[in-house]
Amino acid sequence: MAAMFSLILVLITLGSGLVWLLDHFYLAPKRQEKLAFASQQTSGDLPEEAQEKLVQEPWLVETSKSIFPVIAFVLILRSFLWEPFQIPSGSMMPTLLVGDFILVNKHEYGLRDPVFRYKFWDNNEPQRGDIVVFKYPKDPRIDYIKRVIGLPGDKVVYRNKQLFVQQKCEAGVSPCPELTAINSAKVNSGEFSQNGTPLLRLKEDLMGITHDTLINPRRSEPLRYYYQQQGRRTGEWVVPEGHYFVMGDNRDNSTDGRFWGFVPEENLVGQATGIWISFEFDRDSSSILPGWVPTGVRFNRIGGLQ
């Protein structure tokens, strides 16, 4: 859907821009020539109403000149600077909630054309702990949002709801980094729940990046569904070059890299940097309002992300 919208936006921008150029360099001069010829024929006594009719812009030209600056601005803003996204699920709770509208920095990881996604300008690379929006590897038509856990060359292990990361061993560096347990401390429980089960909220220290996660203490790990990397044990992955390993902060309610593998660099859309508005949709069964109508605004959630 996002890709189709980008294509439509590009086509409208190109179409209206071409009509504007055609009018500027060809049609408008032709209209002026007709006006000059008509004025000569009437010895300069051509009525003002007739003059206006001769130079009047066609509807298509007038509309194109009106919308082109606006559409071009939106295209540049959305494709190369910032794009708004809505959080549709709870996979990134408690960091992001359903109803949060976030801003995604489209130039942080380089610039791509909005249709074919060809990268024409390099910038920074994702860092461990970044919240990224990307094209779902199994269906690039869908945008996903998760947190970067493993960088290219890293080893990631997730067993018994404990995360381990071994950073890439750089050439010429000795000794190589060891497999490190990612520490987490209990914050509280009961603030969030899943199917009636209170979730445990933890503060995780991802090698210097602190953020909160949720786990369901009663839910066992679905090991049989984990992505099985060739030559590796279940729940253990080594990130290939040019790829990233991502997970949701809501660890027991997130379809992430544990289940489908790695995010190719070319699938990255941008870095989520802040919440610009947050709506709540809480309503009881007696409400007659459609489910998509907000019931309130969570002003306290507006701001940057961790």
mmCIF file of C-alpha atoms in Angstrom:
data_model
loop_
_atom_site.group_PDB
_atom_site.id
_atom_site.type_symbol
_atom_site.label_atom_id
_atom_site.label_comp_id
_atom_site.label_asym_id
_atom_site.label_seq_id
_atom_site.Cartn_x
_atom_site.Cartn_y
_atom_site.Cartn_z
ATOM 1 C CA MET A 1 0.000 0.000 0.000
ATOM 2 C CA ALA A 2 2.818 2.418 0.899
ATOM 3 C CA ALA A 3 4.664 1.553 -2.321
ATOM 4 C CA MET A 4 1.516 2.157 -4.382
ATOM 5 C CA PHE A 5 0.967 5.515 -2.681
ATOM 6 C CA SER A 6 4.576 6.497 -3.456
ATOM 7 C CA LEU A 7 4.113 5.534 -7.097
ATOM 8 C CA ILE A 8 0.873 7.539 -7.365
ATOM 9 C CA LEU A 9 2.543 10.523 -5.695
ATOM 10 C CA VAL A 10 5.458 10.390 -8.142
ATOM 11 C CA LEU A 11 3.157 10.093 -11.167
ATOM 12 C CA ILE A 12 1.008 13.053 -10.073
ATOM 13 C CA THR A 13 4.112 15.143 -9.407
ATOM 14 C CA LEU A 14 5.654 14.316 -12.791
ATOM 15 C CA GLY A 15 2.365 14.794 -14.632
ATOM 16 C CA SER A 16 1.528 18.162 -13.103
ATOM 17 C CA GLY A 17 5.127 19.328 -13.488
ATOM 18 C CA LEU A 18 5.225 18.402 -17.181
ATOM 19 C CA VAL A 19 1.923 20.192 -17.820
ATOM 20 C CA TRP A 20 3.288 23.285 -16.061
ATOM 21 C CA LEU A 21 6.491 23.215 -18.182
ATOM 22 C CA LEU A 22 4.533 22.626 -21.374
ATOM 23 C CA ASP A 23 2.348 25.622 -20.618
ATOM 24 C CA HIS A 24 5.284 27.847 -19.635
ATOM 25 C CA PHE A 25 7.392 27.181 -22.728
ATOM 26 C CA TYR A 26 4.763 26.481 -25.387
ATOM 27 C CA LEU A 27 1.076 27.013 -24.561
ATOM 28 C CA ALA A 28 1.359 30.370 -22.757
ATOM 29 C CA PRO A 29 3.443 31.962 -25.581
ATOM 30 C CA LYS A 30 0.889 30.660 -28.086
ATOM 31 C CA ARG A 31 -1.903 32.347 -26.137
ATOM 32 C CA GLN A 32 0.043 35.597 -26.087
ATOM 33 C CA GLU A 33 0.559 35.358 -29.848
ATOM 34 C CA LYS A 34 -3.187 34.933 -30.349
ATOM 35 C CA LEU A 35 -3.828 37.958 -28.130
ATOM 36 C CA ALA A 36 -1.329 40.077 -30.056
ATOM 37 C CA PHE A 37 -2.805 39.003 -33.406
ATOM 38 C CA ALA A 38 -6.350 39.728 -32.235
ATOM 39 C CA SER A 39 -5.291 43.162 -30.948
ATOM 40 C CA GLN A 40 -3.746 43.998 -34.330
ATOM 41 C CA GLN A 41 -6.900 42.972 -36.141
ATOM 42 C CA THR A 42 -9.037 45.242 -33.947
ATOM 43 C CA SER A 43 -6.532 48.116 -33.875
ATOM 44 C CA GLY A 44 -6.151 47.715 -30.121
ATOM 45 C CA ASP A 45 -9.871 47.931 -29.410
ATOM 46 C CA LEU A 46 -10.263 44.307 -28.303
ATOM 47 C CA PRO A 47 -12.653 44.159 -25.317
ATOM 48 C CA GLU A 48 -11.089 43.250 -21.967
ATOM 49 C CA GLU A 49 -13.375 40.243 -21.637
ATOM 50 C CA ALA A 50 -12.165 38.874 -24.962
ATOM 51 C CA GLN A 51 -8.540 39.467 -23.973
ATOM 52 C CA GLU A 52 -9.005 37.512 -20.762
ATOM 53 C CA LYS A 53 -10.631 34.668 -22.669
ATOM 54 C CA LEU A 54 -7.730 34.447 -25.126
ATOM 55 C CA VAL A 55 -5.080 34.186 -22.394
ATOM 56 C CA GLN A 56 -7.160 32.111 -19.995
ATOM 57 C CA GLU A 57 -5.374 28.943 -18.856
ATOM 58 C CA PRO A 58 -7.093 25.624 -19.594
ATOM 59 C CA TRP A 59 -8.511 23.792 -16.569
ATOM 60 C CA LEU A 60 -5.776 21.160 -16.661
ATOM 61 C CA VAL A 61 -3.012 23.776 -16.732
ATOM 62 C CA GLU A 62 -4.565 25.817 -13.932
ATOM 63 C CA THR A 63 -5.037 22.726 -11.749
ATOM 64 C CA SER A 64 -1.519 21.429 -12.439
ATOM 65 C CA LYS A 65 0.077 24.773 -11.568
ATOM 66 C CA SER A 66 -1.937 24.856 -8.337
ATOM 67 C CA ILE A 67 -1.123 21.361 -7.084
ATOM 68 C CA PHE A 68 2.444 20.892 -8.360
ATOM 69 C CA PRO A 69 4.242 22.875 -5.607
ATOM 70 C CA VAL A 70 2.209 21.168 -2.880
ATOM 71 C CA ILE A 71 2.576 17.654 -4.302
ATOM 72 C CA ALA A 72 6.287 18.140 -4.996
ATOM 73 C CA PHE A 73 6.834 19.345 -1.418
ATOM 74 C CA VAL A 74 4.964 16.344 0.001
ATOM 75 C CA LEU A 75 6.923 13.969 -2.255
ATOM 76 C CA ILE A 76 10.287 15.370 -1.177
ATOM 77 C CA LEU A 77 9.302 15.476 2.483
ATOM 78 C CA ARG A 78 7.859 11.957 2.528
ATOM 79 C CA SER A 79 10.468 10.287 0.330
ATOM 80 C CA PHE A 80 13.698 11.860 1.533
ATOM 81 C CA LEU A 81 13.174 13.568 4.886
ATOM 82 C CA TRP A 82 10.382 12.396 7.207
ATOM 83 C CA GLU A 83 7.408 10.091 6.852
ATOM 84 C CA PRO A 84 4.583 9.502 9.340
ATOM 85 C CA PHE A 85 3.666 5.939 10.287
ATOM 86 C CA GLN A 86 0.906 4.519 12.464
ATOM 87 C CA ILE A 87 1.623 1.719 14.914
ATOM 88 C CA PRO A 88 -0.956 -0.990 14.103
ATOM 89 C CA SER A 89 -0.026 -3.663 16.657
ATOM 90 C CA GLY A 90 1.402 -4.165 20.133
ATOM 91 C CA SER A 91 4.665 -5.847 19.094
ATOM 92 C CA MET A 92 6.752 -2.858 20.264
ATOM 93 C CA MET A 93 5.016 -2.338 23.613
ATOM 94 C CA PRO A 94 5.788 -0.729 25.985
ATOM 95 C CA THR A 95 7.946 1.570 23.812
ATOM 96 C CA LEU A 96 5.206 2.042 21.213
ATOM 97 C CA LEU A 97 1.478 1.533 21.717
ATOM 98 C CA VAL A 98 -1.341 0.927 19.288
ATOM 99 C CA GLY A 99 -2.520 4.378 18.224
ATOM 100 C CA ASP A 100 0.918 5.991 18.306
ATOM 101 C CA PHE A 101 1.783 7.970 15.188
ATOM 102 C CA ILE A 102 5.515 8.165 14.708
ATOM 103 C CA LEU A 103 7.927 10.129 12.554
ATOM 104 C CA VAL A 104 10.483 8.128 10.607
ATOM 105 C CA ASN A 105 13.766 9.702 9.539
ATOM 106 C CA LYS A 106 14.067 8.657 5.879
ATOM 107 C CA HIS A 107 17.610 10.001 5.330
ATOM 108 C CA GLU A 108 19.345 8.538 8.403
ATOM 109 C CA TYR A 109 20.373 5.373 6.565
ATOM 110 C CA GLY A 110 20.824 6.982 3.141
ATOM 111 C CA LEU A 111 18.455 8.097 0.400
ATOM 112 C CA ARG A 112 16.539 5.885 -2.027
ATOM 113 C CA ASP A 113 14.233 6.721 -4.874
ATOM 114 C CA PRO A 114 10.595 6.335 -3.775
ATOM 115 C CA VAL A 115 9.565 3.845 -6.491
ATOM 116 C CA PHE A 116 12.391 1.387 -7.209
ATOM 117 C CA ARG A 117 14.175 2.033 -3.886
ATOM 118 C CA TYR A 118 17.560 2.423 -5.574
ATOM 119 C CA LYS A 119 20.016 3.850 -3.056
ATOM 120 C CA PHE A 120 21.760 6.899 -4.489
ATOM 121 C CA TRP A 121 23.251 8.449 -1.358
ATOM 122 C CA ASP A 122 24.882 6.763 1.649
ATOM 123 C CA ASN A 123 24.631 8.115 5.155
ATOM 124 C CA ASN A 124 24.795 6.319 8.504
ATOM 125 C CA GLU A 125 24.315 2.626 9.234
ATOM 126 C CA PRO A 126 21.819 1.277 11.794
ATOM 127 C CA GLN A 127 23.175 0.966 15.307
ATOM 128 C CA ARG A 128 22.288 -1.608 17.930
ATOM 129 C CA GLY A 129 19.185 -0.387 19.755
ATOM 130 C CA ASP A 130 17.801 1.685 16.878
ATOM 131 C CA ILE A 131 14.067 1.379 16.215
ATOM 132 C CA VAL A 132 13.778 0.855 12.478
ATOM 133 C CA VAL A 133 11.005 0.671 9.910
ATOM 134 C CA PHE A 134 11.678 -1.780 7.100
ATOM 135 C CA LYS A 135 10.035 -3.724 4.317
ATOM 136 C CA TYR A 136 9.006 -7.134 5.659
ATOM 137 C CA PRO A 137 11.415 -9.581 3.939
ATOM 138 C CA LYS A 138 8.676 -12.121 3.233
ATOM 139 C CA ASP A 139 6.312 -9.503 1.762
ATOM 140 C CA PRO A 140 7.982 -6.159 0.895
ATOM 141 C CA ARG A 141 4.572 -4.551 0.424
ATOM 142 C CA ILE A 142 4.238 -4.498 4.236
ATOM 143 C CA ASP A 143 6.147 -2.125 6.548
ATOM 144 C CA TYR A 144 7.372 -3.543 9.869
ATOM 145 C CA ILE A 145 8.856 -1.769 12.878
ATOM 146 C CA LYS A 146 11.257 -3.472 15.300
ATOM 147 C CA ARG A 147 14.437 -2.812 17.294
ATOM 148 C CA VAL A 148 17.903 -3.650 15.955
ATOM 149 C CA ILE A 149 19.495 -6.310 18.151
ATOM 150 C CA GLY A 150 22.240 -7.753 15.973
ATOM 151 C CA LEU A 151 24.549 -6.000 13.508
ATOM 152 C CA PRO A 152 26.320 -7.689 10.566
ATOM 153 C CA GLY A 153 28.679 -10.351 11.920
ATOM 154 C CA ASP A 154 27.108 -10.454 15.397
ATOM 155 C CA LYS A 155 25.985 -13.680 17.015
ATOM 156 C CA VAL A 156 22.569 -13.489 18.713
ATOM 157 C CA VAL A 157 21.210 -16.121 21.094
ATOM 158 C CA TYR A 158 17.740 -16.129 22.641
ATOM 159 C CA ARG A 159 17.015 -18.974 25.064
ATOM 160 C CA ASN A 160 14.671 -19.175 28.040
ATOM 161 C CA LYS A 161 13.741 -15.530 27.382
ATOM 162 C CA GLN A 162 17.324 -14.448 27.978
ATOM 163 C CA LEU A 163 19.068 -12.480 25.237
ATOM 164 C CA PHE A 164 22.773 -12.901 24.496
ATOM 165 C CA VAL A 165 24.855 -10.979 21.964
ATOM 166 C CA GLN A 166 28.398 -11.621 20.768
ATOM 167 C CA GLN A 167 29.713 -8.693 18.780
ATOM 168 C CA LYS A 168 31.485 -9.245 15.480
ATOM 169 C CA CYS A 169 35.152 -10.114 15.766
ATOM 170 C CA GLU A 170 36.943 -7.462 13.729
ATOM 171 C CA ALA A 171 39.981 -8.453 11.701
ATOM 172 C CA GLY A 172 43.199 -7.883 13.595
ATOM 173 C CA VAL A 173 41.436 -7.501 16.936
ATOM 174 C CA SER A 174 42.341 -9.947 19.694
ATOM 175 C CA PRO A 175 40.794 -11.328 21.760
ATOM 176 C CA CYS A 176 37.396 -11.471 20.093
ATOM 177 C CA PRO A 177 34.365 -10.279 22.098
ATOM 178 C CA GLU A 178 32.678 -12.942 24.180
ATOM 179 C CA LEU A 179 29.025 -13.924 24.175
ATOM 180 C CA THR A 180 27.433 -11.441 26.589
ATOM 181 C CA ALA A 181 24.182 -11.791 28.489
ATOM 182 C CA ILE A 182 22.006 -8.718 28.064
ATOM 183 C CA ASN A 183 21.053 -7.608 31.553
ATOM 184 C CA SER A 184 17.490 -6.718 32.428
ATOM 185 C CA ALA A 185 15.851 -5.639 35.667
ATOM 186 C CA LYS A 186 12.199 -5.892 36.678
ATOM 187 C CA VAL A 187 10.301 -2.606 36.557
ATOM 188 C CA ASN A 188 6.792 -3.780 37.392
ATOM 189 C CA SER A 189 4.082 -6.201 36.315
ATOM 190 C CA GLY A 190 0.380 -5.879 35.649
ATOM 191 C CA GLU A 191 0.509 -2.575 33.739
ATOM 192 C CA PHE A 192 0.125 -4.560 30.506
ATOM 193 C CA SER A 193 -1.556 -7.901 29.968
ATOM 194 C CA GLN A 194 -2.031 -10.500 27.249
ATOM 195 C CA ASN A 195 -5.165 -12.628 27.180
ATOM 196 C CA GLY A 196 -5.689 -11.888 30.857
ATOM 197 C CA THR A 197 -2.098 -12.682 31.868
ATOM 198 C CA PRO A 198 -0.137 -9.793 33.435
ATOM 199 C CA LEU A 199 3.064 -9.083 31.516
ATOM 200 C CA LEU A 200 6.378 -8.520 33.231
ATOM 201 C CA ARG A 201 8.022 -5.205 32.373
ATOM 202 C CA LEU A 202 11.820 -5.223 32.299
ATOM 203 C CA LYS A 203 14.438 -2.534 31.738
ATOM 204 C CA GLU A 204 16.987 -3.974 29.343
ATOM 205 C CA ASP A 205 20.546 -2.712 28.912
ATOM 206 C CA LEU A 206 21.411 -3.529 25.305
ATOM 207 C CA MET A 207 25.129 -2.833 25.542
ATOM 208 C CA GLY A 208 24.622 0.745 26.687
ATOM 209 C CA ILE A 209 21.174 1.312 25.146
ATOM 210 C CA THR A 210 18.486 1.059 27.823
ATOM 211 C CA HIS A 211 14.852 0.451 26.969
ATOM 212 C CA ASP A 212 11.874 -1.412 28.394
ATOM 213 C CA THR A 213 10.629 -4.795 27.235
ATOM 214 C CA LEU A 214 7.691 -7.038 28.088
ATOM 215 C CA ILE A 215 7.608 -10.791 28.591
ATOM 216 C CA ASN A 216 4.777 -13.179 29.362
ATOM 217 C CA PRO A 217 6.041 -15.298 32.302
ATOM 218 C CA ARG A 218 3.465 -18.018 31.610
ATOM 219 C CA ARG A 219 4.184 -18.440 27.914
ATOM 220 C CA SER A 220 6.813 -20.905 26.796
ATOM 221 C CA GLU A 221 9.143 -20.178 23.907
ATOM 222 C CA PRO A 222 7.786 -21.400 20.528
ATOM 223 C CA LEU A 223 11.124 -22.937 19.590
ATOM 224 C CA ARG A 224 9.655 -25.101 16.837
ATOM 225 C CA TYR A 225 8.689 -21.955 14.924
ATOM 226 C CA TYR A 226 12.084 -20.257 15.221
ATOM 227 C CA TYR A 227 14.032 -19.545 12.054
ATOM 228 C CA GLN A 228 16.613 -22.298 11.702
ATOM 229 C CA GLN A 229 19.880 -20.972 10.310
ATOM 230 C CA GLN A 230 21.961 -23.642 8.624
ATOM 231 C CA GLY A 231 24.700 -24.947 10.885
ATOM 232 C CA ARG A 232 23.292 -23.243 13.983
ATOM 233 C CA ARG A 233 21.342 -24.440 17.002
ATOM 234 C CA THR A 234 17.712 -23.418 17.454
ATOM 235 C CA GLY A 235 17.545 -19.953 18.999
ATOM 236 C CA GLU A 236 21.016 -19.037 17.748
ATOM 237 C CA TRP A 237 21.764 -16.831 14.739
ATOM 238 C CA VAL A 238 24.820 -15.219 13.129
ATOM 239 C CA VAL A 239 23.902 -12.075 11.216
ATOM 240 C CA PRO A 240 25.128 -12.145 7.591
ATOM 241 C CA GLU A 241 26.928 -9.159 6.101
ATOM 242 C CA GLY A 242 24.534 -6.563 4.769
ATOM 243 C CA HIS A 243 21.761 -7.758 7.096
ATOM 244 C CA TYR A 244 20.363 -6.967 10.552
ATOM 245 C CA PHE A 245 18.653 -8.988 13.270
ATOM 246 C CA VAL A 246 15.610 -7.310 14.806
ATOM 247 C CA MET A 247 13.189 -8.069 17.622
ATOM 248 C CA GLY A 248 10.062 -6.474 19.058
ATOM 249 C CA ASP A 249 10.152 -5.090 22.599
ATOM 250 C CA ASN A 250 7.026 -7.115 23.398
ATOM 251 C CA ARG A 251 9.060 -10.307 23.249
ATOM 252 C CA ASP A 252 6.201 -12.826 23.499
ATOM 253 C CA ASN A 253 3.948 -11.011 21.071
ATOM 254 C CA SER A 254 6.195 -10.121 18.160
ATOM 255 C CA THR A 255 6.731 -11.799 14.811
ATOM 256 C CA ASP A 256 10.343 -10.786 14.313
ATOM 257 C CA GLY A 257 13.747 -12.081 13.244
ATOM 258 C CA ARG A 258 13.468 -15.086 15.541
ATOM 259 C CA PHE A 259 10.776 -16.449 13.214
ATOM 260 C CA TRP A 260 11.785 -15.291 9.720
ATOM 261 C CA GLY A 261 15.480 -14.416 9.801
ATOM 262 C CA PHE A 262 17.260 -11.203 8.871
ATOM 263 C CA VAL A 263 16.474 -7.790 7.404
ATOM 264 C CA PRO A 264 18.503 -6.999 4.256
ATOM 265 C CA GLU A 265 20.009 -3.514 4.218
ATOM 266 C CA GLU A 266 18.058 -2.653 1.068
ATOM 267 C CA ASN A 267 14.775 -3.233 2.965
ATOM 268 C CA LEU A 268 15.434 -0.444 5.466
ATOM 269 C CA VAL A 269 12.993 2.461 5.255
ATOM 270 C CA GLY A 270 14.280 4.667 8.068
ATOM 271 C CA GLN A 271 14.745 5.220 11.783
ATOM 272 C CA ALA A 272 11.784 5.893 14.063
ATOM 273 C CA THR A 273 12.672 8.999 16.057
ATOM 274 C CA GLY A 274 9.576 10.288 17.820
ATOM 275 C CA ILE A 275 5.842 10.194 18.467
ATOM 276 C CA TRP A 276 4.044 13.212 17.014
ATOM 277 C CA ILE A 277 0.545 12.235 18.170
ATOM 278 C CA SER A 278 -0.970 9.322 20.071
ATOM 279 C CA PHE A 279 -4.638 8.321 20.080
ATOM 280 C CA GLU A 280 -6.377 5.900 22.402
ATOM 281 C CA PHE A 281 -9.244 3.711 21.253
ATOM 282 C CA ASP A 282 -10.604 2.383 24.547
ATOM 283 C CA ARG A 283 -14.384 1.969 24.490
ATOM 284 C CA ASP A 284 -16.914 -0.367 26.041
ATOM 285 C CA SER A 285 -19.214 -2.725 24.174
ATOM 286 C CA SER A 286 -22.132 -0.264 24.360
ATOM 287 C CA SER A 287 -20.333 2.343 22.234
ATOM 288 C CA ILE A 288 -21.888 3.037 18.826
ATOM 289 C CA LEU A 289 -18.730 4.630 17.410
ATOM 290 C CA PRO A 290 -16.703 2.723 14.780
ATOM 291 C CA GLY A 291 -13.524 1.108 16.087
ATOM 292 C CA TRP A 292 -11.277 3.460 14.110
ATOM 293 C CA VAL A 293 -12.636 6.589 15.810
ATOM 294 C CA PRO A 294 -10.271 7.732 18.617
ATOM 295 C CA THR A 295 -11.657 8.172 22.110
ATOM 296 C CA GLY A 296 -8.874 10.457 23.333
ATOM 297 C CA VAL A 297 -5.382 11.830 22.831
ATOM 298 C CA ARG A 298 -2.408 10.666 24.930
ATOM 299 C CA PHE A 299 -0.495 13.959 25.061
ATOM 300 C CA ASN A 300 1.973 12.511 27.582
ATOM 301 C CA ARG A 301 3.335 10.157 24.910
ATOM 302 C CA ILE A 302 4.333 12.864 22.443
ATOM 303 C CA GLY A 303 8.112 13.141 22.145
ATOM 304 C CA GLY A 304 11.259 11.179 21.349
ATOM 305 C CA LEU A 305 11.842 7.435 21.509
ATOM 306 C CA GLN A 306 14.297 5.293 23.444
#
